[in-house]
């Protein structure tokens, strides 16, 4: 179920335009079977909403079906635009102008080897076009104008080597932007050596490069002009490919990085918010019950949104044959926290007292 949260009225309602709707069958634009994802293009606010879902196949050995829908801002006029079922789609997707891009892992029929396929979807028509095939693991980092930022990685524990490059959708040309190699993995070590990591945001590429023990330099690269600027130095960043989660919000890069504890007792993490103009950074001292930082998944005008834990839900749905069925399922719980409290780590001691703070907006 897709919900719309209105910050002014503090209400959360299904994204459906029909007041009389019971929101319990697929005639409701907020209701849909399968795993649902909203696609929001930060560079083009005038586009309609796009929703894509994955539905597991009932036939053994067949890939899940991925479907792309468009809809109005209130959920009306939901229209199927595209279907894909040839392989396993990687997340995240990327949007730029009137196109959607994604990478899917497929099997080459002639060699039976795995290949990474880059696809373009024309959003208004739903036309699906395969742009490229790659034999090595490939990640889609982002898109701007009609150019894509991708990363090749040899995916080896022994020696990490990666290339970050720009792909021009019109000319089909590739341009290498950044190459790095990481120290080989050593058997028995809980954490590998820190390595560079890159994040794409609109037409900018942000690269963390380790500069000294447990510190890194953050460089911003304007891909339109080619200008590079060192944004921050001495950021206490570390990364060994366990987890690097990032969110761009309010002119800041919010980075959560994690590593294994040296005694093997689990994972620990740190969260930093870096101002994208001044380069000033601060640590966010908010941890969950497992000692891990909160991952920001979105923002409103005054709040940050987190997905924290899951709750068991009961729902009565109408099946395609008209009969009703009661389902029990777990779904993520989403919470709001005021941005001022987030940066001051105000709620560090009360976060898990009955889920009172921050406020639960919907599940």
CSV table of C-alpha atoms in Angstrom, one decimal:
chain,number,residue,atom,x,y,z
A,1,UNK,CA,0.0,0.0,0.0
A,2,UNK,CA,1.3,3.5,-0.9
A,3,UNK,CA,0.7,6.2,1.6
A,4,UNK,CA,0.8,10.0,1.2
A,5,UNK,CA,1.9,12.0,4.3
A,6,UNK,CA,0.9,15.6,4.6
A,7,UNK,CA,3.2,17.4,7.0
A,8,UNK,CA,0.9,20.4,7.5
A,9,UNK,CA,-2.1,18.4,8.6
A,10,UNK,CA,0.0,15.6,10.1
A,11,UNK,CA,-2.1,12.9,8.4
A,12,UNK,CA,-1.1,9.8,6.4
A,13,UNK,CA,-3.6,8.4,3.9
A,14,UNK,CA,-3.6,5.9,1.0
A,15,UNK,CA,-2.6,7.5,-2.3
A,16,UNK,CA,-6.0,7.0,-3.8
A,17,UNK,CA,-8.3,9.6,-5.5
A,18,UNK,CA,-11.6,7.8,-4.7
A,19,UNK,CA,-13.2,8.8,-1.3
A,20,UNK,CA,-15.5,5.8,-1.3
A,21,UNK,CA,-12.6,3.3,-1.9
A,22,UNK,CA,-12.1,0.6,0.8
A,23,UNK,CA,-8.4,0.3,-0.3
A,24,UNK,CA,-8.5,-3.5,-0.2
A,25,UNK,CA,-8.3,-4.7,-3.8
A,26,UNK,CA,-6.4,-3.8,-7.0
A,27,UNK,CA,-9.0,-1.3,-8.2
A,28,UNK,CA,-7.4,1.1,-5.6
A,29,UNK,CA,-4.5,3.0,-7.0
A,30,UNK,CA,-2.7,2.8,-3.7
A,31,UNK,CA,-3.0,-1.0,-3.5
A,32,UNK,CA,-1.0,-3.5,-5.5
A,33,UNK,CA,0.4,-7.0,-5.1
A,34,UNK,CA,4.2,-7.5,-5.0
A,35,UNK,CA,7.0,-5.4,-3.8
A,36,UNK,CA,6.4,-1.7,-4.5
A,37,UNK,CA,8.8,1.1,-5.1
A,38,UNK,CA,8.2,4.8,-5.9
A,39,UNK,CA,10.4,6.4,-8.5
A,40,UNK,CA,10.8,10.2,-7.9
A,41,UNK,CA,13.0,12.2,-10.2
A,42,UNK,CA,14.6,15.0,-8.2
A,43,UNK,CA,15.6,16.8,-11.4
A,44,UNK,CA,12.1,16.9,-12.9
A,45,UNK,CA,9.4,17.8,-10.5
A,46,UNK,CA,6.7,18.2,-13.2
A,47,UNK,CA,6.7,14.5,-14.1
A,48,UNK,CA,3.9,12.3,-12.9
A,49,UNK,CA,4.6,9.7,-10.2
A,50,UNK,CA,6.1,6.4,-11.4
A,51,UNK,CA,5.6,3.2,-9.5
A,52,UNK,CA,7.4,-0.1,-10.2
A,53,UNK,CA,6.8,-3.4,-8.6
A,54,UNK,CA,8.2,-6.9,-8.7
A,55,UNK,CA,6.0,-10.0,-8.7
A,56,UNK,CA,7.4,-13.4,-8.1
A,57,UNK,CA,6.6,-15.9,-10.8
A,58,UNK,CA,4.3,-18.9,-10.0
A,59,UNK,CA,6.4,-21.0,-12.5
A,60,UNK,CA,9.6,-22.6,-11.1
A,61,UNK,CA,12.8,-21.2,-12.6
A,62,UNK,CA,11.1,-18.1,-14.1
A,63,UNK,CA,12.3,-14.6,-13.2
A,64,UNK,CA,10.1,-12.2,-11.2
A,65,UNK,CA,8.1,-9.8,-13.4
A,66,UNK,CA,8.9,-6.1,-13.1
A,67,UNK,CA,6.2,-3.6,-14.1
A,68,UNK,CA,6.3,0.1,-14.4
A,69,UNK,CA,3.2,2.3,-13.8
A,70,UNK,CA,2.6,6.0,-14.1
A,71,UNK,CA,0.0,7.9,-12.0
A,72,UNK,CA,-1.2,11.3,-11.1
A,73,UNK,CA,0.0,13.0,-7.9
A,74,UNK,CA,-3.3,11.9,-6.2
A,75,UNK,CA,-3.0,8.3,-7.4
A,76,UNK,CA,-5.5,8.6,-10.2
A,77,UNK,CA,-5.0,7.3,-13.8
A,78,UNK,CA,-2.6,4.5,-12.9
A,79,UNK,CA,-1.3,3.1,-16.2
A,80,UNK,CA,1.0,0.2,-17.0
A,81,UNK,CA,3.9,1.5,-19.0
A,82,UNK,CA,6.5,-1.4,-19.2
A,83,UNK,CA,7.0,-5.0,-18.3
A,84,UNK,CA,10.3,-6.9,-18.0
A,85,UNK,CA,11.0,-10.5,-17.1
A,86,UNK,CA,14.2,-11.6,-18.8
A,87,UNK,CA,16.5,-11.3,-15.7
A,88,UNK,CA,17.0,-10.1,-12.2
A,89,UNK,CA,16.7,-6.3,-11.9
A,90,UNK,CA,19.2,-4.5,-9.7
A,91,UNK,CA,18.3,-1.6,-7.5
A,92,UNK,CA,18.4,1.3,-7.5
A,93,UNK,CA,17.0,2.5,-10.8
A,94,UNK,CA,17.8,6.0,-12.1
A,95,UNK,CA,15.7,8.7,-13.8
A,96,UNK,CA,16.8,11.6,-16.0
A,97,UNK,CA,14.6,13.8,-18.3
A,98,UNK,CA,12.0,11.4,-19.8
A,99,UNK,CA,13.9,8.2,-19.3
A,100,UNK,CA,14.3,5.5,-16.7
A,101,UNK,CA,17.5,3.3,-16.5
A,102,UNK,CA,18.2,0.0,-14.8
A,103,UNK,CA,20.6,-2.9,-14.9
A,104,UNK,CA,19.5,-6.5,-15.0
A,105,UNK,CA,21.5,-9.7,-14.6
A,106,UNK,CA,20.7,-12.0,-17.5
A,107,UNK,CA,22.1,-15.3,-19.0
A,108,UNK,CA,23.8,-15.1,-22.4
A,109,UNK,CA,22.0,-17.9,-24.3
A,110,UNK,CA,25.0,-18.8,-26.4
A,111,UNK,CA,27.5,-19.1,-23.6
A,112,UNK,CA,25.2,-19.6,-20.6
A,113,UNK,CA,27.3,-17.1,-18.7
A,114,UNK,CA,26.0,-14.2,-16.6
A,115,UNK,CA,25.9,-10.7,-18.2
A,116,UNK,CA,24.9,-7.3,-16.9
A,117,UNK,CA,22.5,-5.6,-19.2
A,118,UNK,CA,21.8,-1.8,-19.2
A,119,UNK,CA,18.3,-0.8,-20.2
A,120,UNK,CA,16.6,2.4,-21.0
A,121,UNK,CA,12.8,2.9,-20.7
A,122,UNK,CA,11.1,5.9,-22.4
A,123,UNK,CA,8.7,6.8,-19.6
A,124,UNK,CA,5.8,8.2,-21.6
A,125,UNK,CA,5.6,5.4,-24.1
A,126,UNK,CA,7.1,2.5,-22.1
A,127,UNK,CA,9.5,1.6,-24.9
A,128,UNK,CA,12.2,-0.7,-23.5
A,129,UNK,CA,15.7,-0.7,-25.2
A,130,UNK,CA,18.8,-2.6,-24.2
A,131,UNK,CA,21.8,-0.2,-24.4
A,132,UNK,CA,24.8,-2.3,-23.4
A,133,UNK,CA,25.9,-5.6,-22.1
A,134,UNK,CA,28.8,-6.0,-19.7
A,135,UNK,CA,30.6,-9.2,-18.6
A,136,UNK,CA,31.8,-7.8,-15.3
A,137,UNK,CA,29.7,-6.8,-12.2
A,138,UNK,CA,28.2,-3.3,-13.0
A,139,UNK,CA,26.4,-0.8,-10.7
A,140,UNK,CA,24.3,2.1,-11.9
A,141,UNK,CA,25.3,5.1,-9.6
A,142,UNK,CA,23.1,7.8,-11.1
A,143,UNK,CA,21.9,9.8,-14.2
A,144,UNK,CA,21.9,13.4,-15.4
A,145,UNK,CA,20.8,14.9,-18.7
A,146,UNK,CA,21.3,11.8,-21.0
A,147,UNK,CA,24.4,10.5,-19.3
A,148,UNK,CA,24.8,7.7,-16.8
A,149,UNK,CA,27.3,7.1,-14.1
A,150,UNK,CA,28.3,3.5,-13.7
A,151,UNK,CA,30.9,1.4,-11.8
A,152,UNK,CA,32.6,-1.8,-12.9
A,153,UNK,CA,34.0,-3.9,-10.1
A,154,UNK,CA,35.9,-7.2,-10.4
A,155,UNK,CA,34.0,-8.4,-7.3
A,156,UNK,CA,37.0,-10.2,-5.9
A,157,UNK,CA,37.9,-10.7,-2.3
A,158,UNK,CA,41.6,-11.0,-3.2
A,159,UNK,CA,42.1,-7.7,-5.1
A,160,UNK,CA,39.4,-5.1,-5.5
A,161,UNK,CA,39.7,-3.1,-8.7
A,162,UNK,CA,37.0,-0.7,-9.9
A,163,UNK,CA,36.3,1.8,-12.7
A,164,UNK,CA,33.8,4.6,-12.4
A,165,UNK,CA,32.8,5.8,-15.9
A,166,UNK,CA,30.3,8.0,-17.7
A,167,UNK,CA,28.1,6.6,-20.4
A,168,UNK,CA,26.6,8.9,-23.0
A,169,UNK,CA,23.2,7.5,-24.0
A,170,UNK,CA,23.1,9.4,-27.3
A,171,UNK,CA,26.6,8.7,-28.7
A,172,UNK,CA,26.9,5.3,-26.8
A,173,UNK,CA,30.4,6.4,-25.8
A,174,UNK,CA,32.1,5.7,-22.5
A,175,UNK,CA,34.5,7.9,-20.6
A,176,UNK,CA,36.5,6.8,-17.6
A,177,UNK,CA,36.1,9.1,-14.6
A,178,UNK,CA,38.0,7.4,-11.8
A,179,UNK,CA,39.9,4.1,-11.2
A,180,UNK,CA,40.9,2.6,-7.9
A,181,UNK,CA,42.4,-0.6,-6.5
A,182,UNK,CA,42.1,-1.7,-2.9
A,183,UNK,CA,44.6,-3.8,-0.9
A,184,UNK,CA,44.0,-7.5,-1.1
A,185,UNK,CA,41.8,-9.2,1.5
A,186,UNK,CA,43.7,-11.1,4.1
A,187,UNK,CA,42.2,-14.3,5.5
A,188,UNK,CA,41.4,-13.9,9.2
A,189,UNK,CA,40.9,-10.2,9.1
A,190,UNK,CA,37.5,-8.9,10.2
A,191,UNK,CA,37.9,-5.7,8.1
A,192,UNK,CA,39.6,-5.1,4.8
A,193,UNK,CA,41.6,-1.9,4.0
A,194,UNK,CA,39.6,1.3,3.4
A,195,UNK,CA,39.0,2.0,-0.3
A,196,UNK,CA,37.6,4.9,-2.3
A,197,UNK,CA,33.8,5.0,-2.7
A,198,UNK,CA,31.8,7.2,-5.1
A,199,UNK,CA,28.2,8.6,-4.9
A,200,UNK,CA,26.4,10.3,-7.8
A,201,UNK,CA,24.0,13.2,-7.1
A,202,UNK,CA,22.4,15.0,-10.1
A,203,UNK,CA,25.3,16.2,-12.3
A,204,UNK,CA,27.9,15.8,-9.5
A,205,UNK,CA,30.1,12.9,-8.5
A,206,UNK,CA,31.3,12.8,-4.9
A,207,UNK,CA,34.4,10.6,-4.1
A,208,UNK,CA,35.7,9.6,-0.7
A,209,UNK,CA,39.4,8.7,-0.8
A,210,UNK,CA,41.3,7.4,2.3
A,211,UNK,CA,44.0,9.9,3.1
A,212,UNK,CA,45.3,8.5,6.4
A,213,UNK,CA,44.3,6.0,9.0
A,214,UNK,CA,40.5,6.1,9.4
A,215,UNK,CA,40.3,9.5,7.6
A,216,UNK,CA,39.3,10.5,4.1
A,217,UNK,CA,39.1,13.4,1.7
A,218,UNK,CA,35.8,14.2,0.0
A,219,UNK,CA,36.1,15.6,-3.6
A,220,UNK,CA,33.2,17.0,-5.6
A,221,UNK,CA,33.3,16.7,-9.4
A,222,UNK,CA,30.9,18.8,-11.5
A,223,UNK,CA,30.4,16.5,-14.5
A,224,UNK,CA,28.9,19.2,-16.7
A,225,UNK,CA,31.9,21.7,-16.3
A,226,UNK,CA,34.6,19.2,-15.4
A,227,UNK,CA,35.5,21.3,-12.3
A,228,UNK,CA,36.8,19.4,-9.3
A,229,UNK,CA,37.0,20.8,-5.8
A,230,UNK,CA,38.2,19.2,-2.5
A,231,UNK,CA,35.2,19.7,-0.3
A,232,UNK,CA,36.3,18.3,3.0
A,233,UNK,CA,39.5,16.8,4.5
A,234,UNK,CA,40.1,14.6,7.5
A,235,UNK,CA,36.6,13.2,7.5
A,236,UNK,CA,36.8,10.2,9.9
A,237,UNK,CA,35.4,7.8,7.3
A,238,UNK,CA,36.2,4.2,6.9
A,239,UNK,CA,34.9,1.6,4.4
A,240,UNK,CA,35.6,-1.9,3.5
A,241,UNK,CA,32.6,-2.8,1.3
A,242,UNK,CA,30.4,-3.9,4.3
A,243,UNK,CA,28.1,-0.9,4.0
A,244,UNK,CA,28.2,2.6,2.8
A,245,UNK,CA,24.7,4.2,2.7
A,246,UNK,CA,24.2,7.8,1.7
A,247,UNK,CA,21.4,10.3,1.4
A,248,UNK,CA,21.5,13.8,-0.1
A,249,UNK,CA,19.2,16.1,1.8
A,250,UNK,CA,19.1,19.8,2.7
A,251,UNK,CA,22.4,20.6,1.0
A,252,UNK,CA,24.2,17.8,3.0
A,253,UNK,CA,25.6,14.4,2.3
A,254,UNK,CA,24.6,12.1,5.1
A,255,UNK,CA,26.9,9.1,5.2
A,256,UNK,CA,26.6,5.9,7.3
A,257,UNK,CA,29.6,3.6,7.2
A,258,UNK,CA,30.0,0.3,9.0
A,259,UNK,CA,32.6,-2.2,9.9
A,260,UNK,CA,32.9,-5.5,11.8
A,261,UNK,CA,33.9,-5.2,15.5
A,262,UNK,CA,37.4,-6.5,16.0
A,263,UNK,CA,36.2,-9.1,18.4
A,264,UNK,CA,33.8,-10.6,15.9
A,265,UNK,CA,30.7,-9.6,18.1
A,266,UNK,CA,28.9,-7.8,15.3
A,267,UNK,CA,28.9,-4.6,13.3
A,268,UNK,CA,29.4,-1.1,14.4
A,269,UNK,CA,28.8,2.1,12.5
A,270,UNK,CA,29.2,5.9,12.4
A,271,UNK,CA,27.1,8.6,10.7
A,272,UNK,CA,28.4,11.9,9.4
A,273,UNK,CA,26.5,14.9,7.8
A,274,UNK,CA,28.8,16.9,5.5
A,275,UNK,CA,27.7,20.3,4.2
A,276,UNK,CA,28.1,20.3,0.4
A,277,UNK,CA,29.0,24.0,0.3
A,278,UNK,CA,31.3,24.6,3.2
A,279,UNK,CA,32.6,21.1,3.7
A,280,UNK,CA,31.9,21.3,7.4
A,281,UNK,CA,30.9,18.0,8.9
A,282,UNK,CA,29.6,16.6,12.2
A,283,UNK,CA,29.0,13.2,13.6
A,284,UNK,CA,25.4,12.1,14.3
A,285,UNK,CA,25.3,10.2,17.5
A,286,UNK,CA,22.0,8.3,17.1
A,287,UNK,CA,22.1,4.5,17.4
A,288,UNK,CA,19.5,1.8,17.4
A,289,UNK,CA,19.2,-1.1,19.9
A,290,UNK,CA,22.0,-2.9,18.0
A,291,UNK,CA,24.4,0.0,18.1
A,292,UNK,CA,23.9,1.0,14.4
A,293,UNK,CA,23.2,4.4,13.1
A,294,UNK,CA,19.8,5.3,11.6
A,295,UNK,CA,19.7,5.3,7.8
A,296,UNK,CA,17.9,8.4,6.4
A,297,UNK,CA,15.5,7.3,3.7
A,298,UNK,CA,13.8,10.6,2.9
A,299,UNK,CA,13.0,14.1,4.1
A,300,UNK,CA,10.2,16.5,4.4
A,301,UNK,CA,10.4,20.3,5.1
A,302,UNK,CA,11.0,19.9,8.8
A,303,UNK,CA,11.7,16.2,9.4
A,304,UNK,CA,13.9,13.3,8.3
A,305,UNK,CA,12.3,9.9,7.6
A,306,UNK,CA,13.7,6.6,8.9
A,307,UNK,CA,12.7,3.0,8.3
A,308,UNK,CA,13.3,1.3,11.7
A,309,UNK,CA,12.2,-2.2,12.4
A,310,UNK,CA,9.1,-4.1,11.3
A,311,UNK,CA,5.7,-4.7,12.8
A,312,UNK,CA,3.2,-7.5,12.3
A,313,UNK,CA,0.1,-6.3,10.4
A,314,UNK,CA,-3.3,-7.9,9.7
A,315,UNK,CA,-5.2,-6.9,6.5
A,316,UNK,CA,-8.4,-8.1,4.8
A,317,UNK,CA,-8.0,-8.2,1.1
A,318,UNK,CA,-10.3,-9.0,-1.8
A,319,UNK,CA,-8.9,-11.7,-4.2
A,320,UNK,CA,-9.4,-11.7,-7.9
A,321,UNK,CA,-12.3,-14.1,-7.7
A,322,UNK,CA,-14.1,-11.8,-5.3
A,323,UNK,CA,-13.5,-13.8,-2.1
A,324,UNK,CA,-12.0,-12.1,0.9
A,325,UNK,CA,-8.8,-13.3,2.6
A,326,UNK,CA,-7.1,-12.2,5.9
A,327,UNK,CA,-3.4,-11.7,5.5
A,328,UNK,CA,-0.8,-11.4,8.3
A,329,UNK,CA,2.5,-9.9,7.2
A,330,UNK,CA,5.5,-7.9,8.4
A,331,UNK,CA,6.1,-4.4,7.0
A,332,UNK,CA,8.7,-1.7,7.8
A,333,UNK,CA,7.8,1.0,10.2
A,334,UNK,CA,8.6,4.5,9.1
A,335,UNK,CA,9.3,7.3,11.6
A,336,UNK,CA,9.7,11.0,11.6
A,337,UNK,CA,12.3,13.1,13.5
A,338,UNK,CA,12.6,16.8,13.5
A,339,UNK,CA,15.8,17.8,11.7
A,340,UNK,CA,17.0,19.9,14.7
A,341,UNK,CA,16.7,16.9,17.0
A,342,UNK,CA,18.6,14.7,14.5
A,343,UNK,CA,21.6,17.0,14.3
A,344,UNK,CA,21.7,17.5,18.1
A,345,UNK,CA,21.2,13.7,18.7
A,346,UNK,CA,18.5,14.8,21.2
A,347,UNK,CA,16.6,11.5,21.2
A,348,UNK,CA,19.5,9.2,21.7
A,349,UNK,CA,18.3,7.9,25.1
A,350,UNK,CA,14.5,7.6,24.4
A,351,UNK,CA,14.5,6.3,20.8
A,352,UNK,CA,13.4,2.8,21.9
A,353,UNK,CA,11.0,3.6,24.7
A,354,UNK,CA,7.8,2.4,23.2
A,355,UNK,CA,8.5,4.0,19.8
A,356,UNK,CA,7.3,7.3,21.1
A,357,UNK,CA,10.1,9.4,19.7
A,358,UNK,CA,10.4,9.9,16.8
A,359,UNK,CA,6.8,9.8,15.6
A,360,UNK,CA,5.5,6.8,13.7
A,361,UNK,CA,3.9,8.0,10.5
A,362,UNK,CA,2.8,4.8,8.9
A,363,UNK,CA,3.7,1.2,8.1
